[in-house]
Amino acid sequence: MIPLSTIAHGRSGDKGNHANVAVIAYTQAGYRWLLEHLTVERVQRFFAPLGVTRVARFEAGNVLAVTFLLRDVLAGGASRSLRSDTQGKTLALALLQMPINPPADLDAMRRTA
């Protein structure tokens, strides 16, 4: 197993009580992998311990990204939550630690220097 961060990087932030998480592939091959394997169901299971109620996925092929809207993941949002990350800034980092099986064409997905 390898972390998702081997083939992608990400960004995240709050939208009230919700958060958006963008996972951006380093290469076109990595983007194709994200489209096939990084599903709404998989992301919802990953964030289930945080109380996410619904996940929506949006594709942004022009920047090799898949973005997820995580509903109710921030326990009330920045002004109400008692969590240490009230704005969801670490959610992308958490998702990038998701273990994945190494794709057969892993070398074509890695970041180039």
Short mmCIF file of N, CA and C in Angstrom, two decimals:
data_model
loop_
_atom_site.label_atom_id
_atom_site.label_comp_id
_atom_site.label_asym_id
_atom_site.label_seq_id
_atom_site.Cartn_x
_atom_site.Cartn_y
_atom_site.Cartn_z
N MET A 1 0.84 -1.18 0.00
CA MET A 1 0.00 0.00 0.00
C MET A 1 0.89 1.25 0.00
N ILE A 2 0.39 2.28 -0.65
CA ILE A 2 1.07 3.58 -0.70
C ILE A 2 0.04 4.65 -0.37
N PRO A 3 0.47 5.83 0.09
CA PRO A 3 -0.50 6.89 0.33
C PRO A 3 -0.94 7.53 -0.99
N LEU A 4 -2.16 8.02 -1.00
CA LEU A 4 -2.69 8.73 -2.17
C LEU A 4 -1.78 9.89 -2.57
N SER A 5 -1.07 10.46 -1.61
CA SER A 5 -0.17 11.59 -1.90
C SER A 5 0.96 11.23 -2.86
N THR A 6 1.16 9.96 -3.14
CA THR A 6 2.17 9.54 -4.11
C THR A 6 1.80 10.00 -5.51
N ILE A 7 0.49 10.10 -5.77
CA ILE A 7 0.05 10.45 -7.14
C ILE A 7 -0.70 11.78 -7.21
N ALA A 8 -0.91 12.44 -6.05
CA ALA A 8 -1.71 13.67 -6.06
C ALA A 8 -1.37 14.56 -4.88
N HIS A 9 -1.76 15.81 -4.99
CA HIS A 9 -1.69 16.75 -3.86
C HIS A 9 -3.08 17.32 -3.67
N GLY A 10 -3.28 18.18 -2.68
CA GLY A 10 -4.63 18.64 -2.44
C GLY A 10 -4.72 19.95 -1.70
N ARG A 11 -5.95 20.43 -1.60
CA ARG A 11 -6.29 21.65 -0.87
C ARG A 11 -7.67 21.45 -0.28
N SER A 12 -7.92 22.11 0.82
CA SER A 12 -9.25 22.03 1.42
C SER A 12 -9.56 23.28 2.20
N GLY A 13 -10.84 23.47 2.47
CA GLY A 13 -11.27 24.62 3.25
C GLY A 13 -12.75 24.54 3.58
N ASP A 14 -13.19 25.49 4.40
CA ASP A 14 -14.57 25.43 4.89
C ASP A 14 -15.54 26.19 4.01
N LYS A 15 -16.76 25.74 4.11
CA LYS A 15 -17.93 26.39 3.51
C LYS A 15 -19.02 26.31 4.58
N GLY A 16 -18.89 27.11 5.63
CA GLY A 16 -19.82 27.02 6.75
C GLY A 16 -19.57 25.75 7.54
N ASN A 17 -20.59 24.91 7.65
CA ASN A 17 -20.48 23.63 8.35
C ASN A 17 -19.96 22.53 7.41
N HIS A 18 -19.75 22.86 6.18
CA HIS A 18 -19.32 21.91 5.17
C HIS A 18 -17.88 22.23 4.78
N ALA A 19 -17.25 21.32 4.05
CA ALA A 19 -15.88 21.56 3.58
C ALA A 19 -15.75 21.07 2.15
N ASN A 20 -14.84 21.68 1.43
CA ASN A 20 -14.50 21.18 0.10
C ASN A 20 -13.07 20.67 0.15
N VAL A 21 -12.85 19.55 -0.52
CA VAL A 21 -11.53 18.93 -0.58
C VAL A 21 -11.21 18.68 -2.04
N ALA A 22 -10.13 19.27 -2.53
CA ALA A 22 -9.70 19.05 -3.91
C ALA A 22 -8.49 18.13 -3.89
N VAL A 23 -8.54 17.11 -4.72
CA VAL A 23 -7.41 16.19 -4.91
C VAL A 23 -6.95 16.39 -6.34
N ILE A 24 -5.69 16.79 -6.50
CA ILE A 24 -5.17 17.20 -7.80
C ILE A 24 -4.05 16.25 -8.21
N ALA A 25 -4.25 15.56 -9.30
CA ALA A 25 -3.27 14.58 -9.79
C ALA A 25 -2.05 15.31 -10.33
N TYR A 26 -0.91 14.65 -10.22
CA TYR A 26 0.32 15.20 -10.78
C TYR A 26 0.38 15.02 -12.30
N THR A 27 -0.29 13.99 -12.81
CA THR A 27 -0.22 13.67 -14.24
C THR A 27 -1.60 13.29 -14.77
N GLN A 28 -1.71 13.23 -16.07
CA GLN A 28 -2.95 12.79 -16.72
C GLN A 28 -3.28 11.35 -16.32
N ALA A 29 -2.28 10.49 -16.24
CA ALA A 29 -2.52 9.09 -15.82
C ALA A 29 -3.07 9.05 -14.40
N GLY A 30 -2.53 9.88 -13.53
CA GLY A 30 -3.03 9.94 -12.16
C GLY A 30 -4.46 10.45 -12.11
N TYR A 31 -4.79 11.41 -12.95
CA TYR A 31 -6.16 11.92 -13.01
C TYR A 31 -7.13 10.83 -13.43
N ARG A 32 -6.75 10.04 -14.42
CA ARG A 32 -7.61 8.93 -14.84
C ARG A 32 -7.82 7.95 -13.68
N TRP A 33 -6.77 7.71 -12.88
CA TRP A 33 -6.90 6.83 -11.72
C TRP A 33 -7.89 7.44 -10.71
N LEU A 34 -7.76 8.73 -10.45
CA LEU A 34 -8.68 9.39 -9.52
C LEU A 34 -10.13 9.24 -9.97
N LEU A 35 -10.37 9.46 -11.25
CA LEU A 35 -11.73 9.36 -11.77
C LEU A 35 -12.32 7.98 -11.54
N GLU A 36 -11.50 6.96 -11.70
CA GLU A 36 -11.99 5.59 -11.57
C GLU A 36 -12.07 5.13 -10.12
N HIS A 37 -11.13 5.52 -9.30
CA HIS A 37 -11.00 4.91 -7.97
C HIS A 37 -11.39 5.80 -6.79
N LEU A 38 -11.30 7.10 -6.92
CA LEU A 38 -11.62 7.98 -5.79
C LEU A 38 -13.09 8.37 -5.90
N THR A 39 -13.94 7.46 -5.46
CA THR A 39 -15.39 7.60 -5.61
C THR A 39 -16.00 8.32 -4.41
N VAL A 40 -17.23 8.76 -4.60
CA VAL A 40 -18.00 9.37 -3.51
C VAL A 40 -18.09 8.40 -2.34
N GLU A 41 -18.38 7.15 -2.63
CA GLU A 41 -18.54 6.16 -1.56
C GLU A 41 -17.25 5.97 -0.76
N ARG A 42 -16.15 5.91 -1.46
CA ARG A 42 -14.85 5.72 -0.78
C ARG A 42 -14.51 6.91 0.10
N VAL A 43 -14.75 8.11 -0.38
CA VAL A 43 -14.47 9.31 0.40
C VAL A 43 -15.43 9.42 1.58
N GLN A 44 -16.68 9.07 1.37
CA GLN A 44 -17.65 9.12 2.47
C GLN A 44 -17.27 8.13 3.58
N ARG A 45 -16.84 6.94 3.21
CA ARG A 45 -16.38 5.97 4.22
C ARG A 45 -15.16 6.49 4.96
N PHE A 46 -14.25 7.11 4.24
CA PHE A 46 -13.02 7.62 4.85
C PHE A 46 -13.32 8.68 5.91
N PHE A 47 -14.28 9.56 5.62
CA PHE A 47 -14.59 10.65 6.54
C PHE A 47 -15.77 10.35 7.47
N ALA A 48 -16.30 9.15 7.42
CA ALA A 48 -17.44 8.77 8.27
C ALA A 48 -17.19 9.06 9.76
N PRO A 49 -16.00 8.82 10.32
CA PRO A 49 -15.79 9.11 11.74
C PRO A 49 -15.99 10.58 12.12
N LEU A 50 -15.94 11.48 11.13
CA LEU A 50 -16.13 12.91 11.41
C LEU A 50 -17.59 13.33 11.27
N GLY A 51 -18.48 12.41 10.96
CA GLY A 51 -19.90 12.71 10.90
C GLY A 51 -20.39 13.28 9.59
N VAL A 52 -19.63 13.12 8.51
CA VAL A 52 -20.07 13.61 7.21
C VAL A 52 -21.41 12.96 6.85
N THR A 53 -22.37 13.77 6.42
CA THR A 53 -23.70 13.24 6.11
C THR A 53 -23.90 12.95 4.63
N ARG A 54 -23.15 13.66 3.78
CA ARG A 54 -23.31 13.48 2.33
C ARG A 54 -22.05 13.99 1.65
N VAL A 55 -21.70 13.35 0.55
CA VAL A 55 -20.53 13.75 -0.23
C VAL A 55 -20.96 13.91 -1.68
N ALA A 56 -20.52 14.99 -2.30
CA ALA A 56 -20.74 15.20 -3.74
C ALA A 56 -19.36 15.34 -4.40
N ARG A 57 -19.23 14.84 -5.61
CA ARG A 57 -17.95 14.92 -6.33
C ARG A 57 -18.12 15.75 -7.59
N PHE A 58 -17.11 16.56 -7.86
CA PHE A 58 -17.08 17.40 -9.06
C PHE A 58 -15.74 17.18 -9.75
N GLU A 59 -15.76 17.08 -11.05
CA GLU A 59 -14.55 16.84 -11.83
C GLU A 59 -14.09 18.13 -12.49
N ALA A 60 -12.79 18.35 -12.42
CA ALA A 60 -12.19 19.53 -13.06
C ALA A 60 -10.99 19.07 -13.88
N GLY A 61 -11.29 18.49 -15.02
CA GLY A 61 -10.27 17.92 -15.88
C GLY A 61 -9.22 18.90 -16.36
N ASN A 62 -9.59 20.16 -16.47
CA ASN A 62 -8.63 21.16 -16.94
C ASN A 62 -7.47 21.37 -15.96
N VAL A 63 -7.67 21.01 -14.69
CA VAL A 63 -6.60 21.11 -13.70
C VAL A 63 -6.29 19.75 -13.07
N LEU A 64 -6.78 18.67 -13.69
CA LEU A 64 -6.54 17.29 -13.25
C LEU A 64 -7.00 17.05 -11.81
N ALA A 65 -8.15 17.60 -11.47
CA ALA A 65 -8.63 17.54 -10.09
C ALA A 65 -10.02 16.93 -9.97
N VAL A 66 -10.25 16.33 -8.81
CA VAL A 66 -11.58 15.93 -8.39
C VAL A 66 -11.80 16.65 -7.06
N THR A 67 -12.94 17.29 -6.94
CA THR A 67 -13.27 18.04 -5.73
C THR A 67 -14.47 17.39 -5.07
N PHE A 68 -14.41 17.32 -3.75
CA PHE A 68 -15.49 16.72 -2.97
C PHE A 68 -16.06 17.77 -2.02
N LEU A 69 -17.38 17.84 -1.98
CA LEU A 69 -18.06 18.67 -1.01
C LEU A 69 -18.53 17.74 0.10
N LEU A 70 -18.03 17.95 1.31
CA LEU A 70 -18.34 17.11 2.46
C LEU A 70 -19.34 17.86 3.33
N ARG A 71 -20.57 17.38 3.35
CA ARG A 71 -21.64 18.03 4.11
C ARG A 71 -21.54 17.68 5.60
N ASP A 72 -21.67 18.70 6.42
CA ASP A 72 -21.75 18.57 7.88
C ASP A 72 -20.51 17.94 8.50
N VAL A 73 -19.36 18.11 7.89
CA VAL A 73 -18.13 17.49 8.40
C VAL A 73 -17.42 18.35 9.46
N LEU A 74 -17.83 19.61 9.61
CA LEU A 74 -17.08 20.51 10.49
C LEU A 74 -17.73 20.73 11.86
N ALA A 75 -18.69 19.89 12.22
CA ALA A 75 -19.29 19.94 13.56
C ALA A 75 -19.77 21.34 13.93
N GLY A 76 -20.42 22.00 12.99
CA GLY A 76 -20.98 23.31 13.25
C GLY A 76 -20.27 24.45 12.56
N GLY A 77 -19.07 24.25 12.10
CA GLY A 77 -18.34 25.29 11.40
C GLY A 77 -17.42 26.09 12.31
N ALA A 78 -16.71 27.04 11.72
CA ALA A 78 -15.64 27.76 12.40
C ALA A 78 -16.07 28.45 13.69
N SER A 79 -17.24 29.05 13.72
CA SER A 79 -17.65 29.80 14.92
C SER A 79 -18.34 28.93 15.97
N ARG A 80 -18.67 27.68 15.64
CA ARG A 80 -19.41 26.83 16.59
C ARG A 80 -18.67 25.57 17.00
N SER A 81 -17.77 25.10 16.18
CA SER A 81 -17.14 23.81 16.42
C SER A 81 -16.09 23.88 17.52
N LEU A 82 -15.95 22.79 18.25
CA LEU A 82 -14.91 22.68 19.27
C LEU A 82 -13.71 21.88 18.76
N ARG A 83 -13.74 21.50 17.49
CA ARG A 83 -12.63 20.74 16.91
C ARG A 83 -11.41 21.64 16.72
N SER A 84 -10.25 21.03 16.67
CA SER A 84 -9.02 21.82 16.50
C SER A 84 -8.91 22.39 15.08
N ASP A 85 -9.53 21.76 14.10
CA ASP A 85 -9.52 22.25 12.73
C ASP A 85 -10.94 22.65 12.34
N THR A 86 -11.36 23.81 12.79
CA THR A 86 -12.74 24.25 12.57
C THR A 86 -13.01 24.67 11.13
N GLN A 87 -11.96 24.89 10.34
CA GLN A 87 -12.14 25.34 8.97
C GLN A 87 -11.80 24.29 7.93
N GLY A 88 -11.52 23.08 8.36
CA GLY A 88 -11.29 21.98 7.42
C GLY A 88 -10.01 22.08 6.62
N LYS A 89 -9.05 22.85 7.10
CA LYS A 89 -7.80 23.04 6.35
C LYS A 89 -6.95 21.77 6.27
N THR A 90 -7.13 20.84 7.21
CA THR A 90 -6.32 19.62 7.21
C THR A 90 -7.01 18.44 6.55
N LEU A 91 -8.23 18.61 6.07
CA LEU A 91 -8.96 17.48 5.50
C LEU A 91 -8.29 16.94 4.23
N ALA A 92 -7.73 17.80 3.41
CA ALA A 92 -7.02 17.32 2.21
C ALA A 92 -5.79 16.51 2.63
N LEU A 93 -5.06 17.00 3.63
CA LEU A 93 -3.90 16.26 4.10
C LEU A 93 -4.30 14.89 4.63
N ALA A 94 -5.42 14.83 5.32
CA ALA A 94 -5.91 13.55 5.84
C ALA A 94 -6.25 12.61 4.69
N LEU A 95 -6.98 13.10 3.70
CA LEU A 95 -7.37 12.25 2.57
C LEU A 95 -6.15 11.77 1.79
N LEU A 96 -5.13 12.60 1.69
CA LEU A 96 -3.93 12.21 0.95
C LEU A 96 -3.15 11.10 1.66
N GLN A 97 -3.48 10.83 2.91
CA GLN A 97 -2.86 9.71 3.63
C GLN A 97 -3.63 8.40 3.41
N MET A 98 -4.76 8.45 2.69
CA MET A 98 -5.54 7.24 2.41
C MET A 98 -4.64 6.21 1.71
N PRO A 99 -4.59 5.00 2.25
CA PRO A 99 -3.78 3.98 1.58
C PRO A 99 -4.47 3.47 0.32
N ILE A 100 -3.68 3.35 -0.74
CA ILE A 100 -4.19 2.82 -2.01
C ILE A 100 -3.24 1.72 -2.47
N ASN A 101 -3.77 0.81 -3.27
CA ASN A 101 -2.92 -0.19 -3.89
C ASN A 101 -2.10 0.48 -4.98
N PRO A 102 -0.82 0.19 -5.06
CA PRO A 102 0.00 0.83 -6.10
C PRO A 102 -0.53 0.49 -7.49
N PRO A 103 -0.88 1.51 -8.28
CA PRO A 103 -1.34 1.25 -9.65
C PRO A 103 -0.22 0.62 -10.48
N ALA A 104 -0.60 -0.17 -11.47
CA ALA A 104 0.38 -0.83 -12.33
C ALA A 104 1.29 0.18 -13.03
N ASP A 105 0.73 1.33 -13.39
CA ASP A 105 1.51 2.36 -14.10
C ASP A 105 1.91 3.50 -13.15
N LEU A 106 2.30 3.16 -11.95
CA LEU A 106 2.64 4.14 -10.92
C LEU A 106 3.68 5.15 -11.39
N ASP A 107 4.69 4.71 -12.10
CA ASP A 107 5.73 5.65 -12.54
C ASP A 107 5.18 6.76 -13.43
N ALA A 108 4.11 6.47 -14.17
CA ALA A 108 3.49 7.48 -15.03
C ALA A 108 2.63 8.45 -14.23
N MET A 109 2.43 8.19 -12.94
CA MET A 109 1.56 9.03 -12.12
C MET A 109 2.33 9.90 -11.13
N ARG A 110 3.59 9.60 -10.93
CA ARG A 110 4.38 10.33 -9.94
C ARG A 110 4.72 11.74 -10.42
N ARG A 111 4.93 12.61 -9.46
CA ARG A 111 5.35 13.97 -9.75
C ARG A 111 6.74 13.96 -10.36
N THR A 112 6.93 14.74 -11.40
CA THR A 112 8.24 14.83 -12.03
C THR A 112 8.97 16.05 -11.49
N ALA A 113 10.26 15.99 -11.51
CA ALA A 113 11.08 17.09 -10.97
C ALA A 113 11.04 18.31 -11.85
#
